[in-house]
Short mmCIF file of C-alpha atoms in Angstrom, two decimals:
data_model
loop_
_atom_site.label_atom_id
_atom_site.label_comp_id
_atom_site.label_asym_id
_atom_site.label_seq_id
_atom_site.Cartn_x
_atom_site.Cartn_y
_atom_site.Cartn_z
CA UNK A 30 0.00 0.00 0.00
CA UNK A 31 1.32 3.44 -0.94
CA UNK A 32 0.23 6.51 0.92
CA UNK A 33 -0.70 9.54 -1.17
CA UNK A 34 1.44 12.54 -0.37
CA UNK A 35 -0.36 15.05 1.82
CA UNK A 36 1.04 18.59 1.41
CA UNK A 37 0.58 19.11 5.14
CA UNK A 38 2.63 15.99 5.89
CA UNK A 39 5.80 16.25 3.81
CA UNK A 40 7.58 13.71 5.98
CA UNK A 41 5.59 10.81 4.51
CA UNK A 42 8.38 10.13 2.00
CA UNK A 43 11.07 9.96 4.69
CA UNK A 44 12.84 6.77 5.64
CA UNK A 45 12.28 6.41 9.41
CA UNK A 46 15.49 7.06 11.29
CA UNK A 47 17.33 8.67 8.37
CA UNK A 48 17.71 12.38 8.96
CA UNK A 49 19.93 15.31 8.14
CA UNK A 50 22.21 15.55 11.17
CA UNK A 51 25.08 17.67 9.83
CA UNK A 52 24.77 21.00 8.01
CA UNK A 53 27.11 20.62 5.05
CA UNK A 54 27.11 24.39 4.42
CA UNK A 55 29.42 24.85 7.42
CA UNK A 56 33.05 24.06 6.70
CA UNK A 57 35.44 23.43 9.55
CA UNK A 58 38.64 22.68 7.73
CA UNK A 59 40.83 19.64 8.18
CA UNK A 60 41.65 20.18 11.84
CA UNK A 61 38.17 20.71 13.24
CA UNK A 62 36.49 17.33 12.86
CA UNK A 63 35.36 17.37 16.48
CA UNK A 64 33.52 20.69 16.26
CA UNK A 65 29.77 20.42 16.64
CA UNK A 66 28.63 23.77 15.31
CA UNK A 67 27.32 21.99 12.24
CA UNK A 68 25.09 19.56 14.19
CA UNK A 69 21.39 19.99 13.36
CA UNK A 70 19.14 19.61 16.37
CA UNK A 71 16.74 16.69 16.22
CA UNK A 72 14.03 16.60 17.49
CA UNK A 73 13.38 20.23 16.61
CA UNK A 74 12.85 22.26 19.81
CA UNK A 75 10.09 24.84 20.04
CA UNK A 76 10.46 28.38 21.32
CA UNK A 77 8.48 27.45 24.43
CA UNK A 78 10.59 27.88 27.55
CA UNK A 79 8.82 24.88 29.12
CA UNK A 80 9.66 22.51 26.27
CA UNK A 81 11.88 19.82 27.91
CA UNK A 82 14.31 20.13 25.01
CA UNK A 83 14.85 23.77 26.08
CA UNK A 84 15.50 23.06 29.75
CA UNK A 85 18.79 24.14 31.25
CA UNK A 86 21.56 21.57 31.64
CA UNK A 87 21.03 21.56 35.41
CA UNK A 88 17.31 20.93 35.06
CA UNK A 89 17.93 18.11 32.62
CA UNK A 90 20.61 16.62 34.88
CA UNK A 91 18.24 16.67 37.83
CA UNK A 92 15.57 14.84 35.86
CA UNK A 93 18.15 12.37 34.53
CA UNK A 94 19.33 11.66 38.08
CA UNK A 95 15.77 10.97 39.22
CA UNK A 96 15.23 8.69 36.21
CA UNK A 97 18.43 6.80 36.92
CA UNK A 98 17.36 6.51 40.57
CA UNK A 99 14.13 4.82 39.47
CA UNK A 100 16.03 2.35 37.29
CA UNK A 101 18.54 1.58 40.03
CA UNK A 102 15.83 1.18 42.68
CA UNK A 103 13.79 -1.32 40.67
CA UNK A 104 16.86 -3.33 39.65
CA UNK A 105 18.28 -3.33 43.17
CA UNK A 106 15.06 -4.27 44.94
CA UNK A 107 14.34 -7.29 42.74
CA UNK A 108 17.92 -8.59 42.97
CA UNK A 109 18.58 -8.56 46.72
CA UNK A 110 17.00 -11.99 47.16
CA UNK A 111 19.14 -13.71 44.52
CA UNK A 112 22.14 -14.39 46.77
CA UNK A 113 19.96 -15.79 49.57
CA UNK A 114 17.71 -18.34 47.88
CA UNK A 115 19.08 -21.13 50.06
CA UNK A 116 18.35 -19.14 53.24
CA UNK A 117 14.85 -18.35 51.99
CA UNK A 118 14.25 -22.06 51.41
CA UNK A 119 15.51 -22.84 54.91
CA UNK A 120 13.34 -20.15 56.53
CA UNK A 121 10.10 -20.60 54.56
CA UNK A 122 10.19 -24.14 53.21
CA UNK A 123 9.57 -22.88 49.67
CA UNK A 124 11.53 -25.14 47.28
CA UNK A 125 14.68 -23.67 45.74
CA UNK A 126 13.36 -24.54 42.29
CA UNK A 127 10.23 -22.45 42.95
CA UNK A 128 12.36 -19.46 43.91
CA UNK A 129 14.28 -19.63 40.65
CA UNK A 130 11.03 -20.21 38.76
CA UNK A 131 9.73 -17.00 40.31
CA UNK A 132 12.68 -15.14 38.81
CA UNK A 133 11.56 -16.35 35.38
CA UNK A 134 8.05 -15.07 36.03
CA UNK A 135 9.53 -11.78 37.23
CA UNK A 136 11.39 -11.17 33.98
CA UNK A 137 8.44 -12.38 31.93
CA UNK A 138 6.18 -9.87 33.70
CA UNK A 139 8.78 -7.15 33.14
CA UNK A 140 8.30 -7.65 29.42
CA UNK A 141 4.55 -8.14 29.21
CA UNK A 142 3.82 -5.50 31.82
CA UNK A 143 4.91 -2.85 29.34
CA UNK A 144 1.82 -3.01 27.08
CA UNK A 145 -0.37 -2.77 30.19
CA UNK A 146 1.40 -0.01 32.14
CA UNK A 147 3.01 2.16 29.47
CA UNK A 148 -0.23 3.51 27.92
CA UNK A 149 -0.96 5.27 31.20
CA UNK A 150 2.36 7.11 30.90
CA UNK A 151 1.35 8.09 27.39
CA UNK A 152 -1.90 9.63 28.60
CA UNK A 153 -1.11 11.00 32.07
CA UNK A 154 2.64 11.54 31.85
CA UNK A 155 5.74 9.80 33.14
CA UNK A 156 5.78 11.28 36.65
CA UNK A 157 2.62 9.65 38.06
CA UNK A 158 3.59 6.27 36.59
CA UNK A 159 7.02 6.41 38.22
CA UNK A 160 5.61 7.39 41.62
CA UNK A 161 2.77 4.88 41.70
CA UNK A 162 4.80 1.93 40.44
CA UNK A 163 7.66 2.51 42.86
CA UNK A 164 5.14 2.44 45.72
CA UNK A 165 4.04 -1.00 44.52
CA UNK A 166 7.70 -2.07 44.44
CA UNK A 167 7.97 -0.88 48.05
CA UNK A 168 4.90 -2.92 49.01
CA UNK A 169 6.27 -6.06 47.34
CA UNK A 170 9.55 -5.82 49.27
CA UNK A 171 7.67 -5.45 52.56
CA UNK A 172 5.59 -8.54 51.72
CA UNK A 173 8.55 -10.88 51.10
CA UNK A 174 9.29 -11.93 54.74
CA UNK A 175 5.60 -12.76 55.23
CA UNK A 176 5.45 -15.14 52.27
CA UNK A 177 5.07 -18.77 53.29
CA UNK A 178 3.79 -20.60 50.20
CA UNK A 179 4.97 -21.14 46.64
CA UNK A 180 1.85 -19.50 45.17
CA UNK A 181 2.44 -16.35 47.23
CA UNK A 182 6.03 -16.19 46.04
CA UNK A 183 5.07 -16.52 42.37
CA UNK A 184 2.30 -13.94 42.81
CA UNK A 185 4.66 -11.44 44.40
CA UNK A 186 7.16 -11.85 41.57
CA UNK A 187 4.51 -11.37 38.89
CA UNK A 188 3.11 -8.22 40.54
CA UNK A 189 6.63 -6.88 41.01
CA UNK A 190 7.43 -7.50 37.36
CA UNK A 191 4.24 -5.88 36.07
CA UNK A 192 4.67 -2.69 38.06
CA UNK A 193 8.46 -2.62 37.75
CA UNK A 194 8.26 -2.82 33.95
CA UNK A 195 8.78 0.95 33.43
CA UNK A 196 12.42 0.49 34.45
CA UNK A 197 12.97 -1.48 31.25
CA UNK A 198 10.94 0.44 28.69
CA UNK A 199 9.84 3.90 29.92
CA UNK A 200 13.12 5.28 31.21
CA UNK A 201 14.77 5.20 27.78
CA UNK A 202 11.85 7.21 26.41
CA UNK A 203 12.18 9.74 29.25
CA UNK A 204 15.83 10.29 28.37
CA UNK A 205 15.05 10.64 24.67
CA UNK A 206 12.52 13.39 25.43
CA UNK A 207 15.04 15.74 27.06
CA UNK A 208 18.17 15.08 24.99
CA UNK A 209 18.82 15.47 21.26
CA UNK A 210 19.63 12.61 18.92
CA UNK A 211 23.34 13.45 18.61
CA UNK A 212 23.84 13.17 22.41
CA UNK A 213 21.27 10.51 23.25
CA UNK A 214 23.66 7.54 23.21
CA UNK A 215 25.84 9.04 25.94
CA UNK A 216 22.94 9.57 28.32
CA UNK A 217 21.41 6.19 27.54
CA UNK A 218 24.71 4.82 28.80
CA UNK A 219 23.66 5.98 32.27
CA UNK A 220 20.42 4.03 31.81
CA UNK A 221 22.31 0.80 31.19
CA UNK A 222 24.67 1.51 34.09
CA UNK A 223 21.76 2.03 36.49
CA UNK A 224 19.93 -1.07 35.27
CA UNK A 225 22.86 -3.41 35.89
CA UNK A 226 24.46 -1.40 38.70
CA UNK A 227 21.49 -2.22 40.90
CA UNK A 228 21.51 -5.84 39.75
CA UNK A 229 25.24 -6.19 40.53
CA UNK A 230 25.25 -4.19 43.78
CA UNK A 231 22.22 -5.89 45.36
CA UNK A 232 23.82 -9.34 45.81
CA UNK A 233 27.01 -7.73 47.12
CA UNK A 234 25.01 -5.97 49.87
CA UNK A 235 22.43 -8.63 50.61
CA UNK A 236 24.89 -11.51 50.92
CA UNK A 237 26.19 -10.29 54.27
CA UNK A 238 22.74 -9.12 55.36
CA UNK A 239 21.35 -12.61 54.86
CA UNK A 240 24.10 -13.98 57.12
CA UNK A 241 23.49 -11.42 59.86
CA UNK A 242 19.82 -10.38 59.69
CA UNK A 243 18.05 -13.10 57.71
CA UNK A 244 15.29 -12.65 55.17
CA UNK A 245 13.39 -10.06 57.21
CA UNK A 246 16.43 -7.82 57.58
CA UNK A 247 17.18 -7.96 53.86
CA UNK A 248 13.55 -7.19 52.98
CA UNK A 249 13.25 -4.20 55.28
CA UNK A 250 16.59 -2.82 54.10
CA UNK A 251 15.37 -3.19 50.50
CA UNK A 252 12.12 -1.45 51.40
CA UNK A 253 14.16 1.44 52.80
CA UNK A 254 15.98 1.74 49.46
CA UNK A 255 12.62 1.80 47.66
CA UNK A 256 11.31 4.50 50.01
CA UNK A 257 14.40 6.64 49.46
CA UNK A 258 13.99 6.22 45.71
CA UNK A 259 10.38 7.38 45.95
CA UNK A 260 11.31 10.61 47.72
CA UNK A 261 14.16 11.37 45.30
CA UNK A 262 11.81 10.94 42.34
CA UNK A 263 9.04 12.91 44.02
CA UNK A 264 11.21 15.96 44.65
CA UNK A 265 13.52 15.89 41.60
CA UNK A 266 11.65 14.43 38.66
CA UNK A 267 9.77 16.89 36.43
CA UNK A 268 7.21 15.82 33.86
CA UNK A 269 8.86 15.37 30.46
CA UNK A 270 5.71 14.81 28.41
CA UNK A 271 4.98 17.83 26.25
CA UNK A 272 2.08 18.62 23.95
CA UNK A 273 4.19 19.55 20.97
CA UNK A 274 2.27 21.46 18.26
CA UNK A 275 1.56 19.41 15.14
CA UNK A 276 3.15 22.14 13.04
CA UNK A 277 6.42 21.64 14.89
CA UNK A 278 6.25 17.92 14.29
CA UNK A 279 6.02 18.59 10.57
CA UNK A 280 9.05 20.87 10.75
CA UNK A 281 10.94 18.16 12.59
CA UNK A 282 10.36 15.80 9.71
CA UNK A 283 10.76 18.42 6.99
CA UNK A 284 14.25 17.37 5.90
CA UNK A 285 13.60 14.00 4.31
CA UNK A 286 15.25 11.50 2.03
CA UNK A 287 14.23 9.44 -0.92
CA UNK A 288 14.73 5.68 -0.98
CA UNK A 289 18.14 6.09 -2.62
CA UNK A 290 19.35 8.16 0.32
CA UNK A 291 19.35 11.55 -1.41
CA UNK A 292 18.42 14.43 0.87
CA UNK A 293 15.76 16.94 0.04
CA UNK A 294 13.85 19.61 1.93
CA UNK A 295 10.06 19.65 2.09
CA UNK A 296 9.85 22.34 4.72
CA UNK A 297 6.53 24.12 5.13
CA UNK A 298 6.59 27.84 4.64
CA UNK A 299 7.11 30.09 7.62
CA UNK A 300 3.69 31.66 7.05
CA UNK A 301 2.11 28.26 7.71
CA UNK A 302 3.43 28.37 11.27
CA UNK A 303 1.92 31.65 12.39
CA UNK A 304 1.00 32.07 16.06
CA UNK A 305 2.77 28.87 17.06
CA UNK A 306 5.89 28.88 19.23
CA UNK A 307 7.88 26.74 16.86
CA UNK A 308 11.16 26.98 15.06
CA UNK A 309 10.94 28.69 11.64
CA UNK A 310 11.48 26.20 8.85
CA UNK A 311 13.52 28.56 6.70
CA UNK A 312 16.74 26.86 7.85
CA UNK A 313 17.63 24.02 10.24
CA UNK A 314 18.44 24.79 13.84
CA UNK A 315 22.03 24.02 14.74
CA UNK A 316 23.61 23.32 18.09
CA UNK A 317 24.58 26.49 19.90
CA UNK A 318 22.32 28.79 17.90
CA UNK A 319 20.77 31.55 19.96
CA UNK A 320 17.01 31.36 20.38
CA UNK A 321 14.69 33.78 22.14
CA UNK A 322 12.37 31.56 24.17
CA UNK A 323 8.85 32.64 24.99
CA UNK A 324 6.50 31.92 27.85
CA UNK A 325 6.78 31.84 31.64
CA UNK A 326 8.77 28.99 33.19
CA UNK A 327 6.76 26.72 35.48
CA UNK A 328 7.73 27.06 39.14
CA UNK A 329 9.10 24.28 41.32
CA UNK A 330 5.81 23.62 43.11
CA UNK A 331 4.09 23.31 39.74
CA UNK A 332 6.57 20.62 38.76
CA UNK A 333 5.65 18.53 41.83
CA UNK A 334 2.04 18.18 40.73
CA UNK A 335 0.60 15.78 38.22
CA UNK A 336 -2.68 15.25 36.47
CA UNK A 337 -2.89 18.83 35.17
CA UNK A 338 -2.73 17.70 31.55
CA UNK A 339 -3.51 14.66 29.47
CA UNK A 340 -1.30 13.94 26.51
CA UNK A 341 -3.46 11.69 24.35
CA UNK A 342 -7.03 10.55 23.89
CA UNK A 343 -8.50 7.39 25.41
CA UNK A 344 -8.46 5.77 21.97
CA UNK A 345 -4.76 6.54 21.54
CA UNK A 346 -4.04 5.18 25.01
CA UNK A 347 -5.75 1.85 24.38
CA UNK A 348 -4.22 1.62 20.90
CA UNK A 349 -0.83 1.82 22.61
CA UNK A 350 -1.54 -1.56 24.23
CA UNK A 351 -1.44 -3.47 20.94
CA UNK A 352 0.92 -1.28 18.95
CA UNK A 353 4.10 -2.72 20.55
CA UNK A 354 3.14 -6.18 19.30
CA UNK A 355 2.40 -4.80 15.84
CA UNK A 356 5.80 -3.07 15.83
CA UNK A 357 7.52 -6.40 16.55
CA UNK A 358 5.77 -7.96 13.57
CA UNK A 359 6.03 -5.05 11.13
CA UNK A 360 9.42 -3.45 11.84
CA UNK A 361 12.43 -5.83 11.73
CA UNK A 362 14.64 -3.33 13.54
CA UNK A 363 12.35 -3.54 16.59
CA UNK A 364 12.67 -7.31 16.66
CA UNK A 365 16.44 -7.07 16.24
CA UNK A 366 16.77 -4.59 19.12
CA UNK A 367 14.66 -6.86 21.33
CA UNK A 368 16.73 -9.87 20.30
CA UNK A 369 19.94 -7.98 21.05
CA UNK A 370 18.65 -6.91 24.47
CA UNK A 371 17.46 -10.46 25.11
CA UNK A 372 20.92 -11.80 24.39
CA UNK A 373 22.44 -9.53 27.03
CA UNK A 374 19.88 -10.62 29.61
CA UNK A 375 20.36 -14.31 28.77
CA UNK A 376 24.12 -13.99 29.25
CA UNK A 377 23.56 -12.21 32.57
CA UNK A 378 21.04 -14.88 33.65
CA UNK A 379 23.39 -17.76 32.82
CA UNK A 380 26.22 -16.30 34.86
CA UNK A 381 24.11 -15.34 37.86
CA UNK A 382 22.50 -18.79 37.76
CA UNK A 383 25.86 -20.55 38.05
CA UNK A 384 27.86 -18.23 40.33
CA UNK A 385 26.45 -19.77 43.49
CA UNK A 386 26.86 -23.33 42.17
CA UNK A 387 30.53 -22.74 41.40
CA UNK A 388 31.65 -20.57 44.30
CA UNK A 389 29.69 -22.18 47.13
CA UNK A 390 31.30 -25.55 46.39
CA UNK A 391 34.86 -26.77 46.95
CA UNK A 392 37.54 -25.60 46.52
CA UNK A 393 36.19 -22.05 46.85
CA UNK A 394 33.61 -22.61 49.61
CA UNK A 395 32.31 -19.03 49.56
CA UNK A 396 29.45 -18.11 51.87
CA UNK A 397 26.65 -15.77 50.80
CA UNK A 398 28.62 -12.68 51.77
CA UNK A 399 31.71 -13.55 49.76
CA UNK A 400 29.60 -14.70 46.83
CA UNK A 401 27.90 -11.32 46.78
CA UNK A 402 31.25 -9.51 46.66
CA UNK A 403 32.18 -11.09 43.33
CA UNK A 404 29.64 -8.75 41.72
CA UNK A 405 31.80 -5.74 42.57
CA UNK A 406 34.10 -6.27 39.58
CA UNK A 407 31.27 -6.20 37.02
CA UNK A 408 29.75 -3.27 38.92
CA UNK A 409 32.91 -1.16 38.56
CA UNK A 410 33.34 -1.91 34.86
CA UNK A 411 29.66 -1.10 34.28
CA UNK A 412 30.22 2.44 35.59
CA UNK A 413 32.73 3.10 32.80
CA UNK A 414 31.36 0.99 29.96
CA UNK A 415 27.93 2.63 29.72
CA UNK A 416 28.68 6.32 29.17
CA UNK A 417 31.98 5.69 27.35
CA UNK A 418 30.24 3.39 24.88
CA UNK A 419 27.42 5.88 24.41
CA UNK A 420 29.86 8.72 23.78
CA UNK A 421 31.81 6.65 21.25
CA UNK A 422 28.55 5.68 19.53
CA UNK A 423 27.44 9.30 19.25
CA UNK A 424 30.76 10.28 17.71
CA UNK A 425 30.64 7.36 15.29
CA UNK A 426 27.19 8.46 14.12
CA UNK A 427 28.29 12.07 13.65
CA UNK A 428 31.44 11.08 11.75
CA UNK A 429 29.43 8.74 9.55
CA UNK A 430 26.97 11.56 8.78
CA UNK A 431 29.81 13.88 7.79
CA UNK A 432 31.01 11.26 5.32
CA UNK A 433 27.56 10.77 3.82
CA UNK A 434 26.36 14.27 2.89
CA UNK A 435 25.29 15.04 6.46
CA UNK A 436 22.78 12.18 6.64
CA UNK A 437 22.62 10.09 9.79
CA UNK A 438 21.87 6.39 9.53
CA UNK A 439 21.16 4.61 12.85
CA UNK A 440 23.09 1.50 11.77
CA UNK A 441 26.40 3.38 12.07
CA UNK A 442 26.13 2.97 15.84
CA UNK A 443 26.06 -0.83 15.64
CA UNK A 444 29.76 -1.16 14.83
CA UNK A 445 30.37 -0.98 18.59
CA UNK A 446 29.12 -4.58 18.72
CA UNK A 447 32.46 -5.61 17.28
CA UNK A 448 33.78 -5.18 20.82
CA UNK A 449 31.03 -7.40 22.19
CA UNK A 450 31.64 -10.15 19.63
CA UNK A 451 35.21 -10.58 20.78
CA UNK A 452 34.64 -10.33 24.52
CA UNK A 453 31.83 -12.88 24.99
CA UNK A 454 33.54 -16.12 23.83
CA UNK A 455 36.70 -15.63 25.99
CA UNK A 456 34.56 -14.79 29.02
CA UNK A 457 32.44 -17.92 28.65
CA UNK A 458 35.46 -20.13 27.98
CA UNK A 459 37.35 -18.73 30.97
CA UNK A 460 34.34 -19.19 33.25
CA UNK A 461 33.40 -22.70 32.08
CA UNK A 462 36.92 -24.13 31.83
CA UNK A 463 38.09 -22.26 34.92
CA UNK A 464 35.23 -23.53 37.06
CA UNK A 465 35.79 -27.09 35.88
CA UNK A 466 39.52 -27.08 36.59
CA UNK A 467 39.24 -24.91 39.72
CA UNK A 468 41.53 -22.10 38.61
CA UNK A 469 42.34 -19.22 40.92
CA UNK A 470 39.29 -17.12 41.76
CA UNK A 471 40.91 -14.08 40.10
CA UNK A 472 40.50 -15.77 36.72
CA UNK A 473 36.78 -16.29 37.32
CA UNK A 474 36.42 -12.65 38.36
CA UNK A 475 38.02 -11.54 35.08
CA UNK A 476 35.38 -13.57 33.23
CA UNK A 477 32.63 -11.85 35.23
CA UNK A 478 34.12 -8.42 34.51
CA UNK A 479 34.05 -9.20 30.80
CA UNK A 480 30.39 -10.19 31.03
CA UNK A 481 29.61 -7.05 33.03
CA UNK A 482 31.07 -4.92 30.25
CA UNK A 483 29.16 -6.86 27.60
CA UNK A 484 25.69 -6.61 29.12
CA UNK A 485 25.99 -2.86 29.72
CA UNK A 486 27.38 -2.09 26.26
CA UNK A 487 24.83 -4.34 24.54
CA UNK A 488 21.91 -2.71 26.35
CA UNK A 489 23.09 0.86 25.67
CA UNK A 490 23.78 0.29 21.97
CA UNK A 491 20.52 -1.57 21.35
CA UNK A 492 18.35 1.08 22.99
CA UNK A 493 20.13 3.97 21.26
CA UNK A 494 19.82 2.25 17.88
CA UNK A 495 16.12 1.60 18.31
CA UNK A 496 15.34 5.17 19.39
CA UNK A 497 17.38 6.49 16.48
CA UNK A 498 15.25 4.40 14.10
CA UNK A 499 11.78 5.15 15.43
CA UNK A 500 11.90 8.19 17.73
CA UNK A 501 8.35 9.28 16.80
CA UNK A 502 6.99 6.05 18.36
CA UNK A 503 9.61 5.67 21.07
CA UNK A 504 7.31 4.24 23.71
CA UNK A 505 5.69 1.59 21.53
CA UNK A 506 8.92 0.34 19.97
CA UNK A 507 10.74 0.19 23.32
CA UNK A 508 7.90 -1.79 24.87
CA UNK A 509 7.91 -4.10 21.86
CA UNK A 510 11.66 -4.68 22.15
CA UNK A 511 11.38 -5.41 25.88
CA UNK A 512 8.59 -7.93 25.20
CA UNK A 513 10.96 -9.77 22.85
CA UNK A 514 13.84 -9.46 25.29
CA UNK A 515 12.05 -10.77 28.36
CA UNK A 516 10.18 -13.49 26.50
CA UNK A 517 13.56 -14.81 25.36
CA UNK A 518 14.89 -14.64 28.91
CA UNK A 519 11.78 -16.31 30.33
CA UNK A 520 12.08 -19.20 27.88
CA UNK A 521 15.83 -19.54 28.40
CA UNK A 522 15.36 -19.65 32.17
CA UNK A 523 13.84 -23.10 31.82
CA UNK A 524 16.80 -24.29 29.75
CA UNK A 525 19.64 -23.23 32.05
CA UNK A 526 19.41 -26.03 34.62
CA UNK A 527 18.85 -28.89 32.10
CA UNK A 528 21.66 -27.56 29.87
CA UNK A 529 24.16 -27.50 32.73
CA UNK A 530 22.97 -30.88 34.00
CA UNK A 531 23.25 -32.57 30.58
CA UNK A 532 26.37 -30.85 29.23
CA UNK A 533 28.22 -29.93 32.39
CA UNK A 534 29.27 -26.41 33.25
CA UNK A 535 32.32 -26.49 30.94
CA UNK A 536 30.57 -27.67 27.78
CA UNK A 537 27.49 -25.53 28.49
CA UNK A 538 29.62 -22.41 28.66
CA UNK A 539 31.62 -23.35 25.58
CA UNK A 540 28.39 -23.83 23.65
CA UNK A 541 27.01 -20.51 24.85
CA UNK A 542 30.26 -18.70 24.08
CA UNK A 543 30.34 -19.71 20.43
CA UNK A 544 26.56 -19.37 20.02
CA UNK A 545 26.76 -15.90 21.55
CA UNK A 546 29.54 -14.97 19.13
CA UNK A 547 27.34 -15.95 16.19
CA UNK A 548 24.28 -14.18 17.57
CA UNK A 549 26.17 -10.94 18.18
CA UNK A 550 27.48 -10.96 14.60
CA UNK A 551 23.91 -10.59 13.35
CA UNK A 552 24.55 -6.86 13.68
CA UNK A 553 26.41 -7.13 10.36
CA UNK A 554 23.16 -8.22 8.69
CA UNK A 555 21.38 -5.22 10.22
CA UNK A 556 24.09 -2.83 8.98
CA UNK A 557 23.67 -4.34 5.51
CA UNK A 558 19.87 -4.47 5.39
CA UNK A 559 18.70 -2.09 8.12
CA UNK A 560 17.98 0.93 5.96
CA UNK A 561 16.20 -1.23 3.38
CA UNK A 562 13.95 -2.63 6.10
CA UNK A 563 13.16 0.86 7.35
CA UNK A 564 12.42 2.09 3.84
CA UNK A 565 10.09 -0.82 3.09
CA UNK A 566 8.06 -0.21 6.25
CA UNK A 567 7.87 3.59 6.02
CA UNK A 568 4.26 3.73 4.77
CA UNK A 569 2.98 1.64 7.67
CA UNK A 570 5.17 3.54 10.12
CA UNK A 571 4.11 7.07 9.15
CA UNK A 572 0.50 5.98 9.01
CA UNK A 573 0.77 4.88 12.65
CA UNK A 574 2.64 8.05 13.62
CA UNK A 575 -0.17 10.16 12.15
CA UNK A 576 -2.57 8.66 14.71
CA UNK A 577 -0.16 8.81 17.65
CA UNK A 578 -0.09 11.52 20.34
CA UNK A 579 1.93 14.59 19.43
CA UNK A 580 3.71 14.31 22.80
CA UNK A 581 5.73 11.41 21.48
#
């Protein structure tokens, strides 16, 4: 089906994700490749002083910190129990296998909770969703020491996963709404750090707490972390949803490309934008250009409220429940991003599922406290890998655009996966062979550090690539990718124990190392075919965008 060109919607010919990022009319000379004066701002900011894209750096940093706090809190609170499953079995009588099964349900609910929870963020804003869901997380942590049956445990994990799902699909959208495309990868690096920082830090803290305070002590400490997270979000997070004028959306898509990659401008005339606080379409806005903003900034007390505005209709909200599934089916790049994220979670799950088995046995004989401390190495590397990878990815995209007539293609960012392809096999081999032959613990820790770097880099690159491709439907495509990711993890969770039992820890890790190498290399196929996939699906994509809320 081919859409007829609507003069009011010149972007309908654009390939999703392909945009003019560099203004070729500005010449730097040979020694100024790092200058960014030629970077065209995307999305296009309005002249409204309350547009999140126009916020000061401090205001953006404050909101980013609150967002990262939410991610960390959810990841930390669900992971504190992992290092104490044996103690939980001893205290409650719940079988160890049921506890691990609950983890599978938790991650499954993380994925499928997105289509149920995210539409409310689309309609009412991000702030109320963050505050309400973190209160549910608090309640679930308080409930844990009172759980006495397997059904209660499974129920608590499912509820936690459903209401904790924003930490895996909404936070990336929040970040994309306050930062421009050329800087988004760097800040998404903090998202991936927070996601795995909490997951790595929780076992390190809770291992000793289980030894000294038992399940109740761990649960109440975790609840305290959740409460602190709630107050940080309440006082620091400002609503990022913004009812962007439709005219501005058309300007943002005015610089388009044909299917052969040639750039052209379909900008509406300035007269068409009268009485709207938008950027004139006469020329693109570049980084650092002076703009005279209009309007009165909202005060601090105003930012603490919610429910003052709605950002979409009821029909649009309910449509958002099925759109993520449609995106998985219709847009191959969404499926690839979900697959890539799923691979990182599977690798993390395999290692966390075998750490206790290896280190609690001879010759290591680690208790829960020492087992928890082995997560510190991956935690430290995660702090560097996330933002550094994001910064490198942003620079790769900008340099690629400068070499291709100023046009940005999202696939340029995927070359970072070359690093991942060559770090996963050695890490698996070192862990599997090392555990079998009882090498010095330092060798095993090096393997864990390699995996820590991989999962953070893989998550950051995948999210940045997906948002580069389909920014206009950021929420739906992120939810769709997380559904793929967590469904993969849920299914793999049932294969971990049988695989290790049948193959042994050495052969299981060797198999996963080489399989992981092959799976990671699929990024080469996406670099080759990615733009073609996006071009082939552009009619369906822009048709969906036309019915989506402007606040995307």
